[in-house]
Coordinates of C-alpha atoms and ligand atoms in Angstrom, one line a residue:
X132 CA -25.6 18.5 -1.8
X133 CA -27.1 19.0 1.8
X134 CA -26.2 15.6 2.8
X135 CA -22.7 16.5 1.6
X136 CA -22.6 19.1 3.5
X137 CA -23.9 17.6 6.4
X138 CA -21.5 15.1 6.2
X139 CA -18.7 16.6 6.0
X140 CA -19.6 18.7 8.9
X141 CA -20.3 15.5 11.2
X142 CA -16.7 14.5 10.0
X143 CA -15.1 17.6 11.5
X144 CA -17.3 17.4 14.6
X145 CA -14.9 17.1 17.5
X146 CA -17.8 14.7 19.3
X147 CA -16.6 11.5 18.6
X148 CA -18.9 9.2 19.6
X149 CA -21.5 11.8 17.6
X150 CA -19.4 11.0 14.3
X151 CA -19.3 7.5 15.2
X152 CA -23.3 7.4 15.5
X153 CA -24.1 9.3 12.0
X154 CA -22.4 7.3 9.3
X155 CA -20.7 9.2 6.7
X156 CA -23.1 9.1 3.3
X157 CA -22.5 7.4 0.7
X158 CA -22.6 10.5 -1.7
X159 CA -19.4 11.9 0.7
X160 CA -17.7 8.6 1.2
X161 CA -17.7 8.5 -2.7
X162 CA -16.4 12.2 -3.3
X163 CA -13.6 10.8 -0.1
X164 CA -12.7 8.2 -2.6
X165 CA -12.5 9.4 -5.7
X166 CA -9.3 10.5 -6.7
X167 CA -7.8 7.1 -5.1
X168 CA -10.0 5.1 -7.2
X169 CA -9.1 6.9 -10.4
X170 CA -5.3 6.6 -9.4
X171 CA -5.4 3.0 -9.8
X172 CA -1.3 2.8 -9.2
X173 CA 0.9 4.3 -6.0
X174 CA 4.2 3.1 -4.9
X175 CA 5.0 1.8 -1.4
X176 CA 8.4 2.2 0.4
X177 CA 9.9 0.3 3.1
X178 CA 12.3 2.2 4.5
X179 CA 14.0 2.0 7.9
X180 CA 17.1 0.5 10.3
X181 CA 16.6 -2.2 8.5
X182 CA 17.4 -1.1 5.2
X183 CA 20.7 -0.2 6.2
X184 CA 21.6 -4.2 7.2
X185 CA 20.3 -5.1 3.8
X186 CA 20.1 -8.7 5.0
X187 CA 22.8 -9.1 7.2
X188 CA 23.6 -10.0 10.7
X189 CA 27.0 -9.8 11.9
X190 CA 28.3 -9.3 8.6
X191 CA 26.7 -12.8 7.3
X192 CA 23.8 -13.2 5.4
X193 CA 20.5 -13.9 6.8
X194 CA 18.5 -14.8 3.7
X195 CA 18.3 -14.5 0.2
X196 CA 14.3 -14.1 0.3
X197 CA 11.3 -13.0 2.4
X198 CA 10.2 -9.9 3.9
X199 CA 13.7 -8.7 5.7
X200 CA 12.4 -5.7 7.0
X201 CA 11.7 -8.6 9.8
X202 CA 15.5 -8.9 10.3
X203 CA 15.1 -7.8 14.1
X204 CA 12.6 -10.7 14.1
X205 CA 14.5 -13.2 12.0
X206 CA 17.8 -13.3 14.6
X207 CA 15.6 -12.5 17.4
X208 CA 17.6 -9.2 18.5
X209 CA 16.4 -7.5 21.7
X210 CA 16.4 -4.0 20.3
X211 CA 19.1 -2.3 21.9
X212 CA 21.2 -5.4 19.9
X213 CA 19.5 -4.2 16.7
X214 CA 19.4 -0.8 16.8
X215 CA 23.5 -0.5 17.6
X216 CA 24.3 -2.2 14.0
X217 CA 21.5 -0.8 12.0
X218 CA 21.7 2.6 13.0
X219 CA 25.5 3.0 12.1
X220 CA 24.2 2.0 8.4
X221 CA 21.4 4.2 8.2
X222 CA 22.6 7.2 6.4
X223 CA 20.3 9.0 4.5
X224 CA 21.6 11.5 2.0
X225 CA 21.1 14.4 1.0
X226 CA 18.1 14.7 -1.7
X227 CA 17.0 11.0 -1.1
X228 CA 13.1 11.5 -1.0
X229 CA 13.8 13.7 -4.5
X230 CA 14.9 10.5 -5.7
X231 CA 11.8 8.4 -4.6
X232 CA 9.5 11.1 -6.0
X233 CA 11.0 11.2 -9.4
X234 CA 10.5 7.7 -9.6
X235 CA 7.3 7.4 -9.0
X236 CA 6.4 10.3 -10.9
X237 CA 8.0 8.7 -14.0
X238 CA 6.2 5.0 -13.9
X239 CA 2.7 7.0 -13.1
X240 CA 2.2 6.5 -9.7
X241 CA -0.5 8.8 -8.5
X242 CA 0.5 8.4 -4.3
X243 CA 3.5 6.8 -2.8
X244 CA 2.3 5.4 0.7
X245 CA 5.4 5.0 2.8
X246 CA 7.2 3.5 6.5
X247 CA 6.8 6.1 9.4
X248 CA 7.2 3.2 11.5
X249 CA 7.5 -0.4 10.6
X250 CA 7.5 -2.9 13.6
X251 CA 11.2 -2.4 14.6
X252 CA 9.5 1.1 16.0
X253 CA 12.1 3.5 14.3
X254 CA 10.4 6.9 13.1
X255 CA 11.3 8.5 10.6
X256 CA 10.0 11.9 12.0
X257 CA 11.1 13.6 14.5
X258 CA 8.5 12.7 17.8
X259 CA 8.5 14.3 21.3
X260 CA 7.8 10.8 22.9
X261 CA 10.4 9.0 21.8
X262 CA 14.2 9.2 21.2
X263 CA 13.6 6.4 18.8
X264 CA 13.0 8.3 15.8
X265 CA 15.2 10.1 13.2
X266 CA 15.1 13.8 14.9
X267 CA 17.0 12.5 17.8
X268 CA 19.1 9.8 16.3
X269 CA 19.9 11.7 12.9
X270 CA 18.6 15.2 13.9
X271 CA 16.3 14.8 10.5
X272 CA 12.6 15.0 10.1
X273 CA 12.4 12.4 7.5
X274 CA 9.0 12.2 7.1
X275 CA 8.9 15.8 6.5
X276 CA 11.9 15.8 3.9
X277 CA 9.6 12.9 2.3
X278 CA 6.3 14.7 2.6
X279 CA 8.2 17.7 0.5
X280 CA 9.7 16.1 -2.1
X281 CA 6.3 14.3 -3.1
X282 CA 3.8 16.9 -2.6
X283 CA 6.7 18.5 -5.3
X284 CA 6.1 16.4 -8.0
X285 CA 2.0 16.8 -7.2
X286 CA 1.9 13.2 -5.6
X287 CA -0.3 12.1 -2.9
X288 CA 0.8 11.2 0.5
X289 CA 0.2 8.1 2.1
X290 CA 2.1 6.9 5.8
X291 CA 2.4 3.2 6.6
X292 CA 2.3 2.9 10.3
X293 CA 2.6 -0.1 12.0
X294 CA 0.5 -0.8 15.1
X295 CA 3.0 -3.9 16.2
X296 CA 6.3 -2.4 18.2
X297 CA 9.4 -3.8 18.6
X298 CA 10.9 -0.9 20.1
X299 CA 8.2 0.2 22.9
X300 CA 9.0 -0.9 26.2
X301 CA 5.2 -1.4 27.1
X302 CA 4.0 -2.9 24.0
X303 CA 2.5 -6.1 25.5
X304 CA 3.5 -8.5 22.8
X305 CA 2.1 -11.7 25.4
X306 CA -1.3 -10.3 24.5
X307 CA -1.0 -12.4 21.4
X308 CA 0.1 -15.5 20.0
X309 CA -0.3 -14.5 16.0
X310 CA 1.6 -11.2 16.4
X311 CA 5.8 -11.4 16.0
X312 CA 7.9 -10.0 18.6
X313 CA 11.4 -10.8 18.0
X314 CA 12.0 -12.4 21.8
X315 CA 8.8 -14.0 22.4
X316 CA 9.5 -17.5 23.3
X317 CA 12.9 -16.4 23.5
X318 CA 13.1 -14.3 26.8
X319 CA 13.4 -16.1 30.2
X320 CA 11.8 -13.5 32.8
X321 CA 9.1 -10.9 31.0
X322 CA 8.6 -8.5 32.7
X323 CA 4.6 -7.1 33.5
X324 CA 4.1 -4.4 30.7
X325 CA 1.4 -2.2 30.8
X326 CA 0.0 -2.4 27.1
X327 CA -2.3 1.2 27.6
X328 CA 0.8 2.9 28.1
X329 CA 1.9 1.7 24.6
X330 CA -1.7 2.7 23.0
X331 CA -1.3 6.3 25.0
X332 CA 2.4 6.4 22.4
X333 CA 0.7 5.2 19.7
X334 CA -2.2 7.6 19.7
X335 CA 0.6 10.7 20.3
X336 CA 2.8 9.5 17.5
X337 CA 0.2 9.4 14.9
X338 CA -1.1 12.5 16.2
X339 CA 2.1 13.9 15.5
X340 CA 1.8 12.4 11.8
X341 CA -1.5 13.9 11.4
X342 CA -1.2 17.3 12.8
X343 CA 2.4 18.5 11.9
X344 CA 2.4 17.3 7.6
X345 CA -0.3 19.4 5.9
X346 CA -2.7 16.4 4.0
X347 CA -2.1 13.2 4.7
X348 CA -4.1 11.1 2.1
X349 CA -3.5 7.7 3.0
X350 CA -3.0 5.7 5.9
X351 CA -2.3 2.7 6.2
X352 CA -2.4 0.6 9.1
X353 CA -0.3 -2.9 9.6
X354 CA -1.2 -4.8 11.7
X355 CA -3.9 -7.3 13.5
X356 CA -4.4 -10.1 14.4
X357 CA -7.3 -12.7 15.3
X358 CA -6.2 -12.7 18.7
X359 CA -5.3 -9.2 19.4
X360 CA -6.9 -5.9 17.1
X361 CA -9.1 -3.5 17.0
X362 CA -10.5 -1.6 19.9
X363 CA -9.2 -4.0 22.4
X364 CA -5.5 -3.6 21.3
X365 CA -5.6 -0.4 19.8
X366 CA -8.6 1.7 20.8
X367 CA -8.9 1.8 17.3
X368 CA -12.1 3.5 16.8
X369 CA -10.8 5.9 18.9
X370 CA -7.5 6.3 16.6
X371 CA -9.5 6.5 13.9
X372 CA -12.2 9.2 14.9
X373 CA -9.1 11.1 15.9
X374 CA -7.2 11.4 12.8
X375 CA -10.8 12.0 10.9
X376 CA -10.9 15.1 13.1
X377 CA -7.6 16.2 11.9
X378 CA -7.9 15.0 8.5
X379 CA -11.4 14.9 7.2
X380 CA -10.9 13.5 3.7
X381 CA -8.0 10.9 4.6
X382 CA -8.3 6.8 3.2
X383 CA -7.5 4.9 5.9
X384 CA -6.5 1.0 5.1
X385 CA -8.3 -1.6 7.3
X386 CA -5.9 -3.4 9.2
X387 CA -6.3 -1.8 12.5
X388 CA -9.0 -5.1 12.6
X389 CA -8.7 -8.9 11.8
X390 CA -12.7 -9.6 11.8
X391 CA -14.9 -10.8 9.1
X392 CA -17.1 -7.6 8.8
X393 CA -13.5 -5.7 8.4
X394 CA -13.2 -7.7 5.1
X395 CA -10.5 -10.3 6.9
X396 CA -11.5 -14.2 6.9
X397 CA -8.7 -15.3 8.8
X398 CA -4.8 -14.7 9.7
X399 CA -2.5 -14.9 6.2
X400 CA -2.1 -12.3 3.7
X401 CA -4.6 -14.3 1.4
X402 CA -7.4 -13.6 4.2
X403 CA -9.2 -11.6 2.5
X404 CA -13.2 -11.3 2.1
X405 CA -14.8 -9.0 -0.5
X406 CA -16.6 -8.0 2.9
X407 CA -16.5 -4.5 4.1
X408 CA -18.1 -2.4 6.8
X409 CA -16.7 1.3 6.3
X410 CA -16.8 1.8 9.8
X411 CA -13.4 -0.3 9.9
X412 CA -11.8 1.4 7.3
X413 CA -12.0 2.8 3.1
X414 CA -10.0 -0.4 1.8
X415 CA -9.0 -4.1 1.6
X416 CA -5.3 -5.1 2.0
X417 CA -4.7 -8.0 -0.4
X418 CA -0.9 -8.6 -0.1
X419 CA 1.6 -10.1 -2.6
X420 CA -1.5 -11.6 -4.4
X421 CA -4.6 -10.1 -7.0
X422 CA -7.8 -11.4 -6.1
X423 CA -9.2 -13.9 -8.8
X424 CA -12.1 -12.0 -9.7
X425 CA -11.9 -8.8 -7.8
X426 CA -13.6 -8.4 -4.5
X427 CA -16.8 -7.0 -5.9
X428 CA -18.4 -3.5 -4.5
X429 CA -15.1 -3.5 -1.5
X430 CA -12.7 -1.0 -2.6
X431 CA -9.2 -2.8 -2.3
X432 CA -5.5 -2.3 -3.3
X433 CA -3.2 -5.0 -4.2
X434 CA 0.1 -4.2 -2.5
X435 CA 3.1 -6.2 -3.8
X436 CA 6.8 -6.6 -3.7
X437 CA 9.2 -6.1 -7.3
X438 CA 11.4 -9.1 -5.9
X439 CA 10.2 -10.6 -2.8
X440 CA 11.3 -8.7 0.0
X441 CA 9.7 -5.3 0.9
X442 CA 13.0 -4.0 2.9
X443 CA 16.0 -3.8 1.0
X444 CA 17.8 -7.2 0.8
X445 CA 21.0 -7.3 -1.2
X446 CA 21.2 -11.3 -1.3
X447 CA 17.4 -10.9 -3.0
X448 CA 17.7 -11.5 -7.2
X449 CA 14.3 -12.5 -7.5
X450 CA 13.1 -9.8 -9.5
X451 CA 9.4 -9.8 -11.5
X452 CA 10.0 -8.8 -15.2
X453 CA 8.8 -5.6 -16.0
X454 CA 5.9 -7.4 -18.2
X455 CA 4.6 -9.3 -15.5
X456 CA 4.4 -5.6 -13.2
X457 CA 2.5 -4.3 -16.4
X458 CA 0.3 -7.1 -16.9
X459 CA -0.3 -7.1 -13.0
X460 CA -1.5 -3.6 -13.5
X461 CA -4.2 -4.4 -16.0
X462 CA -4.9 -7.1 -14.5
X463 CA -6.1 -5.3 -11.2
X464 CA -7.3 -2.8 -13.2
X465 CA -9.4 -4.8 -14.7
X466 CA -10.8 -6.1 -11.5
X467 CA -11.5 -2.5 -10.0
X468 CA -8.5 -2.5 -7.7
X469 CA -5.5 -0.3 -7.4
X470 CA -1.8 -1.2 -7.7
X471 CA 0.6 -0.7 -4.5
X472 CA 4.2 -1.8 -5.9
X473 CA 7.0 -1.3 -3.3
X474 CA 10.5 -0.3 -3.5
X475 CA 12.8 -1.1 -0.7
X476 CA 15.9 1.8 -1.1
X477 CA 19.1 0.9 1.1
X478 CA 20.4 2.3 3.9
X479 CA 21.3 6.2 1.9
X480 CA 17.8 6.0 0.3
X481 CA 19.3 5.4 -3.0
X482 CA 16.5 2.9 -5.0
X483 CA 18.3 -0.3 -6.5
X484 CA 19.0 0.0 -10.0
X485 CA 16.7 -2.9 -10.8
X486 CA 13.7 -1.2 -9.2
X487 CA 14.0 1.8 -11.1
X488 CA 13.9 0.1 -14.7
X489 CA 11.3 -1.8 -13.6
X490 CA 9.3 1.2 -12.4
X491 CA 10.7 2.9 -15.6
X492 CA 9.6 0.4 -18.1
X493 CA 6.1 0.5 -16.8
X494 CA 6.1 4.6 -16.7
X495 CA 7.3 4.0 -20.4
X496 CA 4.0 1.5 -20.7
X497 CA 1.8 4.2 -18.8
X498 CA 2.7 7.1 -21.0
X499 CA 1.1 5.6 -23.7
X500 CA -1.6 3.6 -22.2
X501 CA -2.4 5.3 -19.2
X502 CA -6.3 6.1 -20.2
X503 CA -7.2 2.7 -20.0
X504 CA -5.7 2.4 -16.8
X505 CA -6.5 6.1 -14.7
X506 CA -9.9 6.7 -13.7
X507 CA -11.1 3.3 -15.5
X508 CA -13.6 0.8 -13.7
X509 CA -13.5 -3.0 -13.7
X510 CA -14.4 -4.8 -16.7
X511 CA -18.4 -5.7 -17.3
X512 CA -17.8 -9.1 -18.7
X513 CA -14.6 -10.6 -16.4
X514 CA -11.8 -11.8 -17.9
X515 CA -12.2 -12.1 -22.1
X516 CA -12.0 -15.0 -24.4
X517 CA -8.8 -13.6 -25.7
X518 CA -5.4 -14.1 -23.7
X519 CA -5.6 -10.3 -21.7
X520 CA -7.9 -8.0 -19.8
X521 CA -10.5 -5.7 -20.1
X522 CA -11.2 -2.1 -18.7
X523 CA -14.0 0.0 -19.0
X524 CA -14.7 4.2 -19.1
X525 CA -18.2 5.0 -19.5
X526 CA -19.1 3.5 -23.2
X527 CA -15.7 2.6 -23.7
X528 CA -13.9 -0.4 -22.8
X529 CA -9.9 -0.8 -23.9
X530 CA -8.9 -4.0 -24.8
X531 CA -5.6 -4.9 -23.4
X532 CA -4.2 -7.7 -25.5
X533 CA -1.2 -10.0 -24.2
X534 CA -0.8 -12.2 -27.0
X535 CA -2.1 -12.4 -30.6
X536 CA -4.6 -15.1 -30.7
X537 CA -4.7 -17.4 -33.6
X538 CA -6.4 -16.1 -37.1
X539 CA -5.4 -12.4 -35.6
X540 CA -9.0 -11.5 -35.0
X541 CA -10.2 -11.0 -31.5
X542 CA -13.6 -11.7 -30.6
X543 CA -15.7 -10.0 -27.2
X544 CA -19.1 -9.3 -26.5
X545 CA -19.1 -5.7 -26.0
X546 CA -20.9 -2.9 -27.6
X547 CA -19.4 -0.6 -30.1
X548 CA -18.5 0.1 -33.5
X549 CA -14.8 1.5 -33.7
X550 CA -11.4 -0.1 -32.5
X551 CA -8.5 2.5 -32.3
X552 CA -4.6 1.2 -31.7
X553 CA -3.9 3.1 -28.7
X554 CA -0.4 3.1 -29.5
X555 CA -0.7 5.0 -32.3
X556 CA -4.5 6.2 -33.1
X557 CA -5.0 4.1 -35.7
X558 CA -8.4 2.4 -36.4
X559 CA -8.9 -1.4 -36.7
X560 CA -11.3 -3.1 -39.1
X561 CA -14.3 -4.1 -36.7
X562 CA -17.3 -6.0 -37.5
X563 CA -20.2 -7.3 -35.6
X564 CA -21.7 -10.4 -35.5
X565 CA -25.0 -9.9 -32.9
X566 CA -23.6 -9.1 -29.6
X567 CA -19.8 -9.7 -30.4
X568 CA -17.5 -7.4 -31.8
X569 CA -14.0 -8.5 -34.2
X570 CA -11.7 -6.8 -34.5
X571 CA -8.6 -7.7 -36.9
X572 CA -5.3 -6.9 -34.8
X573 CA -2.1 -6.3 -37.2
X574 CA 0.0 -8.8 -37.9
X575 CA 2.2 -8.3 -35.2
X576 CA 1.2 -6.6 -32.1
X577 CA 2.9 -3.2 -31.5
X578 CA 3.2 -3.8 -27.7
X579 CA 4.8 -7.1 -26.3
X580 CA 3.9 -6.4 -22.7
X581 CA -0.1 -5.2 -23.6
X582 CA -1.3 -3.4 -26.7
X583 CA -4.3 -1.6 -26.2
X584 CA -7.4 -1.5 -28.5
X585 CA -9.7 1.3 -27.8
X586 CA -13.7 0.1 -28.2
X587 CA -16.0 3.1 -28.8
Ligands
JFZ81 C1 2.8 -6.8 6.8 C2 4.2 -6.5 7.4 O1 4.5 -7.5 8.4 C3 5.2 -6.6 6.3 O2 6.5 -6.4 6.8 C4 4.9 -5.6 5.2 O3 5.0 -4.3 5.8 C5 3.5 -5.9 4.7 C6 3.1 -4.8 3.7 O4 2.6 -5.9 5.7 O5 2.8 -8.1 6.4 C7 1.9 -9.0 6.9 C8 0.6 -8.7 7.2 C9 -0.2 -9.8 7.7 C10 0.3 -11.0 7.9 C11 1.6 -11.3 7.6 C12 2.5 -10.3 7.1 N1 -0.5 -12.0 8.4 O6 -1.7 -11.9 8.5 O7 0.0 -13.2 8.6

């Protein structure tokens, strides 16, 4: 209680290098996490210039996969080239963010995390240090029509912010050779930038984000690089101990860094190490992949595209079944880590039709499951015997079974002494032999994607 207290009042000191000095306690930094690690599902939007080109240049098509919110750096546009044919497509209409909330109210999401920035450098707020940004170019705040419409539906907010810009005339992208910049290697004459003056615009914008929105829960950081993160390209600590003085309870990601001790083992979206320091941030970023076995005591979040690009692409068709997006869900789950599925709208905000059935059909899956899933911690034993996963509340554990295995009687070596169908409340014959437990499923399972057994 008084190192709670104590705590939290080191967090608000305005002394930064003070804060810096007395690390938060682990009885605060566990209250700070809690309701993220119960949510165990948010959605992430990409949303920006780039949404309205969809995956064109010049009216042709760039690609059919891959992240094209990297259009800018795909055809190597300077951005004055960019910005005058994506900002004639993007036209956000009216009641758009009403749209995003509802669906991630409806597949469960407890937080939706979304762009402020991505690396074109396009705000979606309206900022006094640039004309960059939606208030001058749209006269919208779009981060605050966003911020509404969650907060509305009682969701958390999260802002992606990217650290890497395209836009800024001083962003010194020669500092490194692992960061994109859409001319480097491309431009004859660079001229001499001076990078603090970027850092000085970064620091302002986010202090714009984090001062003019009410709570911000989330933020999250993208990105660094071996070569260039940190303090030495960001004056991260700096960044950080600033929006902790504005918003005490905030999760930040930890991509402000690309070091070991930051839970990063190299460049890749696979770098990741189950290797944390909280100094460098509350989470681990694993991208479009779920760690094999978790990343043990590391808080982390899988974040992960429904097709494969996170900005809208119209040539993209490679959608996930909705039974793969369940399944990754348990299966994350059942590793301890939370679920970050993206939706790239287009240009108006609207969210492609495939996106919302997909984010539907696992709302559908949630309203029915979702106590195995909310506020559940990783499974004690790994990954079963039986073809699915395993999470765990307390006593309980819920079996989440993918396919029936032969004989129709599943075996696991967990305590208890009653199985209950989730799907319906009724109780499955379950007998003991020692430390195992068999349960007799029904002849056919009443969930294709994951039926969920209850073990009390
Ligand atoms: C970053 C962004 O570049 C991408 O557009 C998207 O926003 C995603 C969620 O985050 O993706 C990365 C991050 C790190 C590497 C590559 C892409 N990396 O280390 O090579």
């Amino acid at each position: 209680m008084k190192a709670t207290l104590l705590s939290a009042l080191l967090l608000l000191s305005p002394t930064l290098a003070f804060a810096r000095e007395n690390p938060e306690s682990t009885t605060h930094r566990d209250q700070r996490m809690s309701w993220w690690r119960e949510a165990r599902f948010g959605m992430f939007v990409h949303w920006g210039l780039y949404s309205g080109l969809g995956g064109d240049w010049n009216g042709k098509k760039v690609s059919d996969r891959g992240g094209l919110e990297w259009i800018q750096q795909m055809v190597g546009a300077d951005t004055y080239s960019y910005a005058s044919q994506a900002v004639p497509k993007f036209t956000p209409k009216p009641g758009f963010a009403a749209e995003w909330a509802s669906v991630a109210k409806q597949a469960g999401c407890k937080y939706v995390v979304f762009t402020t920035k991505h690396h074109e450098g396009f705000a979606l707020h309206d900022s006094s240090v640039t004309n960059y940004d939606a208030g001058d170019l749209l006269q919208r705040d779009l981060v605050r029509e966003i911020t509404d419409a969650l907060r509305k539906e009682g969701l958390r907010v999260g802002f992606y912010h990217s650290v890497i810009d395209w836009h800024h005339p001083q962003y010194d992208f020669t500092r490194s050779r692992q960061l994109p910049y859409p001319k480097h290697g491309r431009e004859i004459a660079v001229t001499p930038r001076d990078h603090r003056r970027y850092v000085d615009f970064l620091h302002h914008e986010v202090d714009e984000l984090v001062s003019n929105y009410g709570t911000v829960d989330v933020i999250w950081w993208d990105y660094s690089a071996q070569d260039f993160q940190g303090d030495q390209a960001w004056r991260a600590g700096e960044l950080m101990d600033k929006v902790r003085g504005k918003q005490p309870q905030v999760i930040m990601n930890n991509r402000l860094f690309r070091i070991p001790e930051a839970g990063f083992s190299g460049m890749g979206t696979n770098a990741v190490t189950a290797r944390m320091d909280p100094k460098y941030g509350d989470f681990v970023t694993p991208e479009q992949h779920i760690p094999d076995t978790g990343l043990g005591d590391a808080d982390w979040e899988t974040c992960m595209t429904m097709n494969t690009s996170w900005g809208f692409n119209r040539h993209d068709s490679k959608w996930k079944a909705s039974q793969t997006l369940i399944r990754n869900l348990i299966d994350i789950a059942s590793k301890g880590g939370n679920y970050l599925l993206n939706i790239g709208p287009t240009g108006d905000g609207s969210v492609p039709p495939e996106s919302v059935e997909r984010m539907a059909a696992i709302g559908n899956w949630m309203k029915t499951n979702g106590e195995s899933i909310y506020g559940t911690t990783a499974s004690p034993i790994g990954k079963p015997g039986f073809d699915g996963r395993i999470t765990r509340r307390g006593d309980s554990h819920y079996l989440h079974v993918f396919a029936r295995p032969d004989g129709g009687t599943l075996r696991v070596k967990l305590p208890g002494s009653k199985a209950t169908l989730i799907a319906d409340g009724s109780s499955l014959e379950l007998t003991r032999e020692g430390e195992e437990a068999l349960v007799r499923l029904p002849e056919t399972l009443p969930d294709a994607d994951a039926t969920v057994i209850r073990l009390d």
